[in-house]
Coordinates of C-alpha atoms in Angstrom, one line a residue:
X6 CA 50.1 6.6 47.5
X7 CA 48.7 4.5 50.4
X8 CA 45.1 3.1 50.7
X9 CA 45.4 4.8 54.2
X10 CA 45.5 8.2 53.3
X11 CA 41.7 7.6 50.9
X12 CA 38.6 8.2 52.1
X13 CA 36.9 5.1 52.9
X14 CA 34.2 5.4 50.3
X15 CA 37.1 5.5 47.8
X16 CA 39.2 2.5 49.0
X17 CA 35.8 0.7 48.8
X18 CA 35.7 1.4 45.1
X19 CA 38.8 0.4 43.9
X20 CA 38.5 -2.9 46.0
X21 CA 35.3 -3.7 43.8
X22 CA 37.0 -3.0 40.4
X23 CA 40.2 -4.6 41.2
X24 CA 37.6 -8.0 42.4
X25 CA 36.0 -7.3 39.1
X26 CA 39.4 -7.7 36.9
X27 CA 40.4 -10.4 38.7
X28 CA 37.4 -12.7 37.8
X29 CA 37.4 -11.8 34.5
X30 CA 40.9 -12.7 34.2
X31 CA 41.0 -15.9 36.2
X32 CA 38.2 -18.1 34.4
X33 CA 35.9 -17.0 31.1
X34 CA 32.5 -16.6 31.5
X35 CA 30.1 -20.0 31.0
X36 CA 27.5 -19.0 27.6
X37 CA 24.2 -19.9 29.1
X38 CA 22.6 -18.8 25.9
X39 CA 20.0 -21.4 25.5
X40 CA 19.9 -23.1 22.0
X41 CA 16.8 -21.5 19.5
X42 CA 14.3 -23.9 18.7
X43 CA 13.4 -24.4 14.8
X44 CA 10.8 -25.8 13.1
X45 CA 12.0 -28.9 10.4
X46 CA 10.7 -30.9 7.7
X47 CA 11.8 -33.9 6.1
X48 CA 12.7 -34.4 2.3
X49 CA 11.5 -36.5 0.1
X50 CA 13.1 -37.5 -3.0
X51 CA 11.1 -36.9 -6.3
X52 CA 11.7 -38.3 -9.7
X53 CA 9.5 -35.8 -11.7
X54 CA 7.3 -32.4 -11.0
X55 CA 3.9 -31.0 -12.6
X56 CA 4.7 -27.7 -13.9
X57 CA 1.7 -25.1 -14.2
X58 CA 1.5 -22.9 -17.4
X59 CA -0.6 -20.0 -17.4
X60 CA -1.7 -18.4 -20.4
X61 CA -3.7 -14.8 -20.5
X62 CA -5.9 -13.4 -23.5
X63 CA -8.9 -11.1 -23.4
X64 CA -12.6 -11.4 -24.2
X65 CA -13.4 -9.9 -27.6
X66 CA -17.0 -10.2 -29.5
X67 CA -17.1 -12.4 -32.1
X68 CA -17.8 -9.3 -34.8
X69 CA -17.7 -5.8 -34.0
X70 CA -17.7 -3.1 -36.3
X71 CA -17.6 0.8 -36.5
X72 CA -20.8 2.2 -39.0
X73 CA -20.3 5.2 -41.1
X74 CA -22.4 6.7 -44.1
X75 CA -20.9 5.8 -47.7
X76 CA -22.5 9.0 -48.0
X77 CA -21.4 12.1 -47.1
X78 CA -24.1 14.9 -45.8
X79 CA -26.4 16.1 -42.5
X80 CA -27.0 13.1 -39.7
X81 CA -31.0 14.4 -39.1
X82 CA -31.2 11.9 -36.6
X83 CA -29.4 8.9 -34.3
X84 CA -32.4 6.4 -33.4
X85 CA -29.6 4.2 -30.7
X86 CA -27.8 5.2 -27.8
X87 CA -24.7 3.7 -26.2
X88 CA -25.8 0.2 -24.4
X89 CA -28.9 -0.5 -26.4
X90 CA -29.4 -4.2 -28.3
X91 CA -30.3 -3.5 -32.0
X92 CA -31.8 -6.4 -34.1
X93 CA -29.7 -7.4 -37.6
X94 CA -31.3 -4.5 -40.1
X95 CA -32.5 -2.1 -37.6
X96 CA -32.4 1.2 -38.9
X97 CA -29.6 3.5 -36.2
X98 CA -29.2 6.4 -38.1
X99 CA -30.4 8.7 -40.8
X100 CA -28.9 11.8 -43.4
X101 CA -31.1 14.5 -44.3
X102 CA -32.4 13.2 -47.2
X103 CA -34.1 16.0 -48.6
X104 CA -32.1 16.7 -51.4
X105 CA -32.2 12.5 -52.0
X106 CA -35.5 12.7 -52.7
X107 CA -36.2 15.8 -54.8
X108 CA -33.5 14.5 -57.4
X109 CA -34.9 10.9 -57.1
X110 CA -38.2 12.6 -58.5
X111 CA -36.7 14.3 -61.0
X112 CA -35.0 10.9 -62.1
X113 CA -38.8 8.8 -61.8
X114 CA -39.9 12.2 -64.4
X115 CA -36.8 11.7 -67.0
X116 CA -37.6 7.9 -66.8
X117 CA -41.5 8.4 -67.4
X118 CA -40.9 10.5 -70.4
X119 CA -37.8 8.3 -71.7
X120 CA -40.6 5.4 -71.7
X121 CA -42.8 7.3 -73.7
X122 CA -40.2 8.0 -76.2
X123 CA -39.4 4.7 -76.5
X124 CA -43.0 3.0 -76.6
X125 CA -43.7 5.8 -79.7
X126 CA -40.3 4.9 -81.4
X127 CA -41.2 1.0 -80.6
X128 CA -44.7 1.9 -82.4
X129 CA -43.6 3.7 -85.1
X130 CA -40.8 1.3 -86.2
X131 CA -43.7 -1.8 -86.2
X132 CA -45.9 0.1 -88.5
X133 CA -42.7 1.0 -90.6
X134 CA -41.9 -2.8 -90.6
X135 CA -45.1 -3.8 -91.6
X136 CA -45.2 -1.5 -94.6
X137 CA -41.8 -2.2 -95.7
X138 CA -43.2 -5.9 -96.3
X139 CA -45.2 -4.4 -99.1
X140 CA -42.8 -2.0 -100.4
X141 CA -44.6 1.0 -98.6
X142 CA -41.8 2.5 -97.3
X143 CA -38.3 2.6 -98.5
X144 CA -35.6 0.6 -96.8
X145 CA -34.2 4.3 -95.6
X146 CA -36.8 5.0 -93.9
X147 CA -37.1 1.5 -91.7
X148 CA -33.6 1.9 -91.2
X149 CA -34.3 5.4 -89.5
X150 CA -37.1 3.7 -87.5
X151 CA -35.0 1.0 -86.4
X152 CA -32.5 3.6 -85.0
X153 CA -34.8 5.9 -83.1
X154 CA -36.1 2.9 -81.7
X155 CA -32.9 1.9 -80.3
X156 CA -31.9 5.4 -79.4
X157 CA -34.9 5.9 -77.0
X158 CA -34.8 2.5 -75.4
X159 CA -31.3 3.1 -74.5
X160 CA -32.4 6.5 -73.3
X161 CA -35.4 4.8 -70.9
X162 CA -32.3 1.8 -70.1
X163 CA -30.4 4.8 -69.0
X164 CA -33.3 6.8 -66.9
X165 CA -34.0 3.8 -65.1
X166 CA -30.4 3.1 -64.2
X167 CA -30.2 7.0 -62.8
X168 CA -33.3 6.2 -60.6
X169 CA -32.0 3.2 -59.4
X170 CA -28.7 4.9 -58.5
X171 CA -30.6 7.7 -56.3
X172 CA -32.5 4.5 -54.6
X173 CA -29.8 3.3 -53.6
X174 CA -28.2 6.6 -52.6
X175 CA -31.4 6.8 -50.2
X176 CA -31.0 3.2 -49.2
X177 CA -27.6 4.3 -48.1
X178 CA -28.7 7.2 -46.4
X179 CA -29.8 5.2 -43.5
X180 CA -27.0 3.1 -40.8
X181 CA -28.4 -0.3 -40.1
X182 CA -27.4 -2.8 -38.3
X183 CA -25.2 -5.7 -39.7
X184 CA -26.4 -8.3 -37.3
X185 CA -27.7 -8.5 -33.8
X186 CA -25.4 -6.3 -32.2
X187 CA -24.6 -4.1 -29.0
X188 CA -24.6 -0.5 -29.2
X189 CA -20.8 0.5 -27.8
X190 CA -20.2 3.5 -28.5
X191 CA -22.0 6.5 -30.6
X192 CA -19.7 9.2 -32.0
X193 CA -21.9 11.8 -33.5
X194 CA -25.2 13.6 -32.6
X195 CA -27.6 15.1 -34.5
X196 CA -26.7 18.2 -37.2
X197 CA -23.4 17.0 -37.7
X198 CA -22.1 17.0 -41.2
X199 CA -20.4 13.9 -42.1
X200 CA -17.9 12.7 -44.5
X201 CA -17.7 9.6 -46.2
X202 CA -16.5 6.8 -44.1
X203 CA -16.3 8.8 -40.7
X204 CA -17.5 6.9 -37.8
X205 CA -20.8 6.9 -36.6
X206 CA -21.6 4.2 -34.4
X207 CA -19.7 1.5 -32.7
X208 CA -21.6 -2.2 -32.8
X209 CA -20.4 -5.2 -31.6
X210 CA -22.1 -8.7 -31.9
X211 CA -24.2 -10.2 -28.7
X212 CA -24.8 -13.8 -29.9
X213 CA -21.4 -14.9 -28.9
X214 CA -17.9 -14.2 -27.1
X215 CA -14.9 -15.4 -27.9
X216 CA -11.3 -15.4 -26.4
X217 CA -8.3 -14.8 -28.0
X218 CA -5.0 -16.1 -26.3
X219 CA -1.2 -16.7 -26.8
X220 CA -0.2 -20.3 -26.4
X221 CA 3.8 -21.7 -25.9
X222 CA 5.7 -25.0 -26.5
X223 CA 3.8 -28.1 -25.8
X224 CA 0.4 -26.8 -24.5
X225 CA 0.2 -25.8 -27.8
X226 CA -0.6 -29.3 -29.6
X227 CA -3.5 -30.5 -27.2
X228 CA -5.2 -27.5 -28.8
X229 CA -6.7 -28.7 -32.1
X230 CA -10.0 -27.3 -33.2
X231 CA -13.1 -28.4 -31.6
X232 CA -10.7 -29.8 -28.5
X233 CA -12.7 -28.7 -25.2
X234 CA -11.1 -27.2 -22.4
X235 CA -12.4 -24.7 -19.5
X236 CA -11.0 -21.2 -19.3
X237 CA -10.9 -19.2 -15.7
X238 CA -12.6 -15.9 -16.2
X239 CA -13.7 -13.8 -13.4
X240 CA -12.4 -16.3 -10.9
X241 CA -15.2 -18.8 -12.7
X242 CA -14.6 -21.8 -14.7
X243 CA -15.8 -21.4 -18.0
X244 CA -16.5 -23.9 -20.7
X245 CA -15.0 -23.0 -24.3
X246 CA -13.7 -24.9 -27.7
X247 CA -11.4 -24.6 -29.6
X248 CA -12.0 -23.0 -33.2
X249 CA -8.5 -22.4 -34.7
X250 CA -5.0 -21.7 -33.8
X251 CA -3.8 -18.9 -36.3
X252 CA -1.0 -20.4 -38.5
X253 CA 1.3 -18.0 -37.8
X254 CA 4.0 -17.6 -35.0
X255 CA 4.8 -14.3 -33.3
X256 CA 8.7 -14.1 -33.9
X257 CA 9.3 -11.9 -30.6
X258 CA 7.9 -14.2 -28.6
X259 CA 7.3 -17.8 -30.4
X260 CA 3.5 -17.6 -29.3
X261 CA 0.8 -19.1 -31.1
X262 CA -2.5 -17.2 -30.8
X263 CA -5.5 -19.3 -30.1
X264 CA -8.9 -18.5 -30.8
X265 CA -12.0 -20.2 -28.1
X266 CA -15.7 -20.1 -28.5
X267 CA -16.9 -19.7 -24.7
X268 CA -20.3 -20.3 -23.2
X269 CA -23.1 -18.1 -24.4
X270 CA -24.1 -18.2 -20.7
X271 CA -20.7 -17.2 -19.3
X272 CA -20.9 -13.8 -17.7
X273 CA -17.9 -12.2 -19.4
X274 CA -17.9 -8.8 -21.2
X275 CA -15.7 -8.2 -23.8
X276 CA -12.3 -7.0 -22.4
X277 CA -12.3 -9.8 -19.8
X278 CA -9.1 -11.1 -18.6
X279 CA -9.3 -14.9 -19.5
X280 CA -6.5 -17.6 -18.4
X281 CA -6.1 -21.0 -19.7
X282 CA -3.9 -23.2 -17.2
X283 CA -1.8 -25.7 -18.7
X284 CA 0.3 -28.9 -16.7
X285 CA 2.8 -31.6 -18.0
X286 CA 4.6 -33.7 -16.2
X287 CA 8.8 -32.8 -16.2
X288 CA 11.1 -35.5 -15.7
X289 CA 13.9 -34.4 -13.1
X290 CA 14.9 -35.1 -9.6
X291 CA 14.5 -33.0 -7.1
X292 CA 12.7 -32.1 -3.9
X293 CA 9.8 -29.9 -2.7
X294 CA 10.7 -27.1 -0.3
X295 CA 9.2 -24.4 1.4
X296 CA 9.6 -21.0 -0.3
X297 CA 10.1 -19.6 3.5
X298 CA 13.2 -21.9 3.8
X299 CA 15.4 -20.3 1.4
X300 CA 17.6 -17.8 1.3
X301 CA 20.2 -16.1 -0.9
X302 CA 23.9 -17.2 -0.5
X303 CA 26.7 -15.4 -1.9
X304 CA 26.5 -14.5 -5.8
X305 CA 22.8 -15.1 -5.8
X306 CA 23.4 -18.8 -4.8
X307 CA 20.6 -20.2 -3.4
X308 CA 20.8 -22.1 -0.2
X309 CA 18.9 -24.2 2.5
X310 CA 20.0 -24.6 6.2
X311 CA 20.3 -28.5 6.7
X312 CA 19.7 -30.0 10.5
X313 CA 22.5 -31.5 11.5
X314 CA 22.9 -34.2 14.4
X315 CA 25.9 -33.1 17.0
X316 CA 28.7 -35.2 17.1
X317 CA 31.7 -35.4 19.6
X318 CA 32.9 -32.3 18.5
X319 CA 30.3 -30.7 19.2
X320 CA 29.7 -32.0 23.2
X321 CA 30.6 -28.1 24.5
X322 CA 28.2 -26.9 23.0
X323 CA 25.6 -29.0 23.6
X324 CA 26.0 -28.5 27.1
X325 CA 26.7 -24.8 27.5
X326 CA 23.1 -23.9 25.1
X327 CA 21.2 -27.5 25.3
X328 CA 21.6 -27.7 21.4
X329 CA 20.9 -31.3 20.1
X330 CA 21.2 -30.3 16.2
X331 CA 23.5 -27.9 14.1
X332 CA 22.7 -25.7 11.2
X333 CA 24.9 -26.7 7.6
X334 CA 24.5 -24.5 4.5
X335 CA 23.2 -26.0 1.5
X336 CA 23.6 -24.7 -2.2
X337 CA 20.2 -25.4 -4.5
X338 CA 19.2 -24.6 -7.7
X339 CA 15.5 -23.7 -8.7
X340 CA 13.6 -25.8 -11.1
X341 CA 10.2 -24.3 -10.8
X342 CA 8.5 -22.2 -8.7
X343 CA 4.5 -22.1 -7.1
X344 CA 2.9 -19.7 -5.3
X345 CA 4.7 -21.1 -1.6
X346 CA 6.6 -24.3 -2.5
X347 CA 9.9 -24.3 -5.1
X348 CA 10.9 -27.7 -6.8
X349 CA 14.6 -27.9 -6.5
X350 CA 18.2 -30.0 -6.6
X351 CA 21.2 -29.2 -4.8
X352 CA 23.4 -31.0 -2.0
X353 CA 20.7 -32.7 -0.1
X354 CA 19.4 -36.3 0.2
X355 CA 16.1 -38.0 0.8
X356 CA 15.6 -37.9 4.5
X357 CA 17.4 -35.1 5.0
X358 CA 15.7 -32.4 7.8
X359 CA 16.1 -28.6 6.8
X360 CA 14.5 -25.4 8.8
X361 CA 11.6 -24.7 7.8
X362 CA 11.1 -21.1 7.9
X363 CA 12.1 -18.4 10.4
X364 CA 15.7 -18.6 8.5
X365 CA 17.0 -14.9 9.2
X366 CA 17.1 -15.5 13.4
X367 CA 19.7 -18.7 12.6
X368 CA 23.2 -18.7 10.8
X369 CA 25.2 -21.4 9.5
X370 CA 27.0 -23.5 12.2
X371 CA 24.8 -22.3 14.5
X372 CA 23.7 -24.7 17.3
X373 CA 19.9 -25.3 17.3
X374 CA 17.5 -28.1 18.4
X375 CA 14.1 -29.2 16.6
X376 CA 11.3 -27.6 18.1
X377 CA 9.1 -30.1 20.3
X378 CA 6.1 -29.2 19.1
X379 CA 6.9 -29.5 14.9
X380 CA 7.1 -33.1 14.1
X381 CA 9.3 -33.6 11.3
X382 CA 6.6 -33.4 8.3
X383 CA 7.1 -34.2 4.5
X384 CA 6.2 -31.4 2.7
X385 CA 5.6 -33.3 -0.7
X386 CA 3.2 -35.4 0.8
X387 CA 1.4 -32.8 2.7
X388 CA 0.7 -30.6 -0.3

């Protein structure tokens, strides 16, 4: 086929795509990709770190307890409702007490008349004893006096106990207050019957808080009774002491549980969260990164992308993308961990510059140069 026998549109078309192949051909393409600028930091070499322990427990009152009647029988009346501040003895509830009180009146009756019985027999036996001194009365017959005497003063003995019985049986009839206390939570309303035992009302004690935590390794030795020591609860420093670390260890998770007195003052409510933050010094080297310059390497390794300086190797590609740096993997291990920093060791020395953050728009090798505006900073000092 000749060019001569195309239209001209079409001979003009091949020309261009024959120009095209030929220059790609002849001489590859120069990468004008300019070189990504990256923010760096500058290690510095530590010899130790302060590790941070946190340790959570929960605000509990100091007493608490759930009332019920020893007695079972009708609740006539609850005199407390739920949030209400009762005084140690206060009277919260009452049984019908009807039935209390007619057979406590039939006791006071039995015990009048068993007194009477026994002041006649008590009578009767002196004037028996007297006569008996002159051979009035035969020794039968004091013996007789003698034991109705005793019989009825054991009879009034036991009257009395009877009555005393039903007092307390009354006494008992009525829920008071153990101490100063809280009204937190009231079960039953009026008309109920009861049993024995059931629960009534929950109190719990408003003189004092207290905190009950779980405290590991050595935290746990600064913590002697009476030691003083500030709690966070709320987001607010609170003042507490130390009243006793329970001799016993949890064996699933080697905790001691610590008991703290708080500050009456401290606004807490039982069922607070409160923390106790622990530090000790940890003798290892390592460095302070950034947690936004790591990333995961292969089999969870992880890794740090170290600035490099170019050498003569590397002269084509500084001047194809302006790069004055490259970018060199580094494995780490973790040593501890804060809220934005890591302590760690791995393959890197004191001086060393790494990329700061922005880590997922760079790759290893890559050709890179230090941003103008981030002057190399040490990040241990600047914390």
């Amino acid at each position: 086929m000749k060019f001569a026998s195309l239209p001209p549109a079409t001979v003009l078309l091949f020309s261009v795509l024959l120009a095209a192949c030929g220059g790609e051909s002849d001489t590859p393409a120069a990468d004008t990709r300019a070189a990504l600028a990256v923010n760096a930091i500058t290690l510095s070499a530590q010899t130790s770190y302060e590790a941070e322990q946190r340790f959570s427990g929960q605000v509990e009152a100091s007493r608490q307890s759930s009332l019920g009647f020893e007695l079972g029988g009708e609740l006539a009346v609850v005199l407390v409702d739920e949030g209400e501040f009762v005084e140690a003895g206060a009277v919260l509830a009452r049984l019908d007490q009807r039935r209390l009180q007619a057979a406590r009146s039939e006791a006071q009756a039995s015990l009048n008349q068993a007194r009477a019985q026994a002041a006649l027999s008590q009578a009767t036996f002196e004037r028996i004893a007297e006569a008996r001194e002159f051979d009035g009365v035969s020794q039968q017959e004091l013996d007789e006096a003698t034991e109705r005497q005793q019989r009825t003063a054991a009879a009034a003995a036991a009257a009395e106990a009877r009555l005393a019985r039903l007092n307390v049986d009354v006494a008992k009839s009525e829920l008071r207050a153990p101490y100063d206390a809280a009204v937190v939570r009231r079960y039953i309303d009026e008309g109920q019957v009861v049993a024995a035992g059931q629960p009534v009302i929950d109190v719990q004690e408003s003189a004092a808080l207290r905190v009950r935590l779980s405290v590991t390794g050595e935290s746990l030795t600064a913590l002697t009774p009476g030691a003083e020591t500030t709690l966070d609860i709320n987001g607010e420093a609170v003042a507490a002491t130390v009243v006793a670390a329970i001799p016993r260890r949890n064996t699933r998770t080697r905790a001691v549980e610590v008991i703290f007195d708080i500050d009456a003052g401290a606004a807490a409510r039982v069922g607070d969260i409160a923390e106790l933050r622990s530090t000790r010094d940890i003798d290892a080297a390592g460095y302070w990164l950034p947690l936004d310059a790591l990333s995961e390497g292969a089999r969870g390794v992880w890794q740090v992308l170290a600035i490099m300086p170019l050498d003569e190797r590397d002269n084509a590609l500084a001047q194809q993308t302006g790069a004055t740096h490259r970018l060199e993997n580094r494995p780490i291990e973790l040593l501890y961990e804060e809220a934005d920093r890591v302590y760690a060791r791995g393959a890197l020395r004191d001086g060393d510059q790494i990329v700061a953050n922005g880590i997922l728009r760079v790759v290893n090798g890559q050709g890179v140069r230090v941003a103008d505006d981030n002057a190399p900073v040490d990040f241990a000092e600047a914390r």
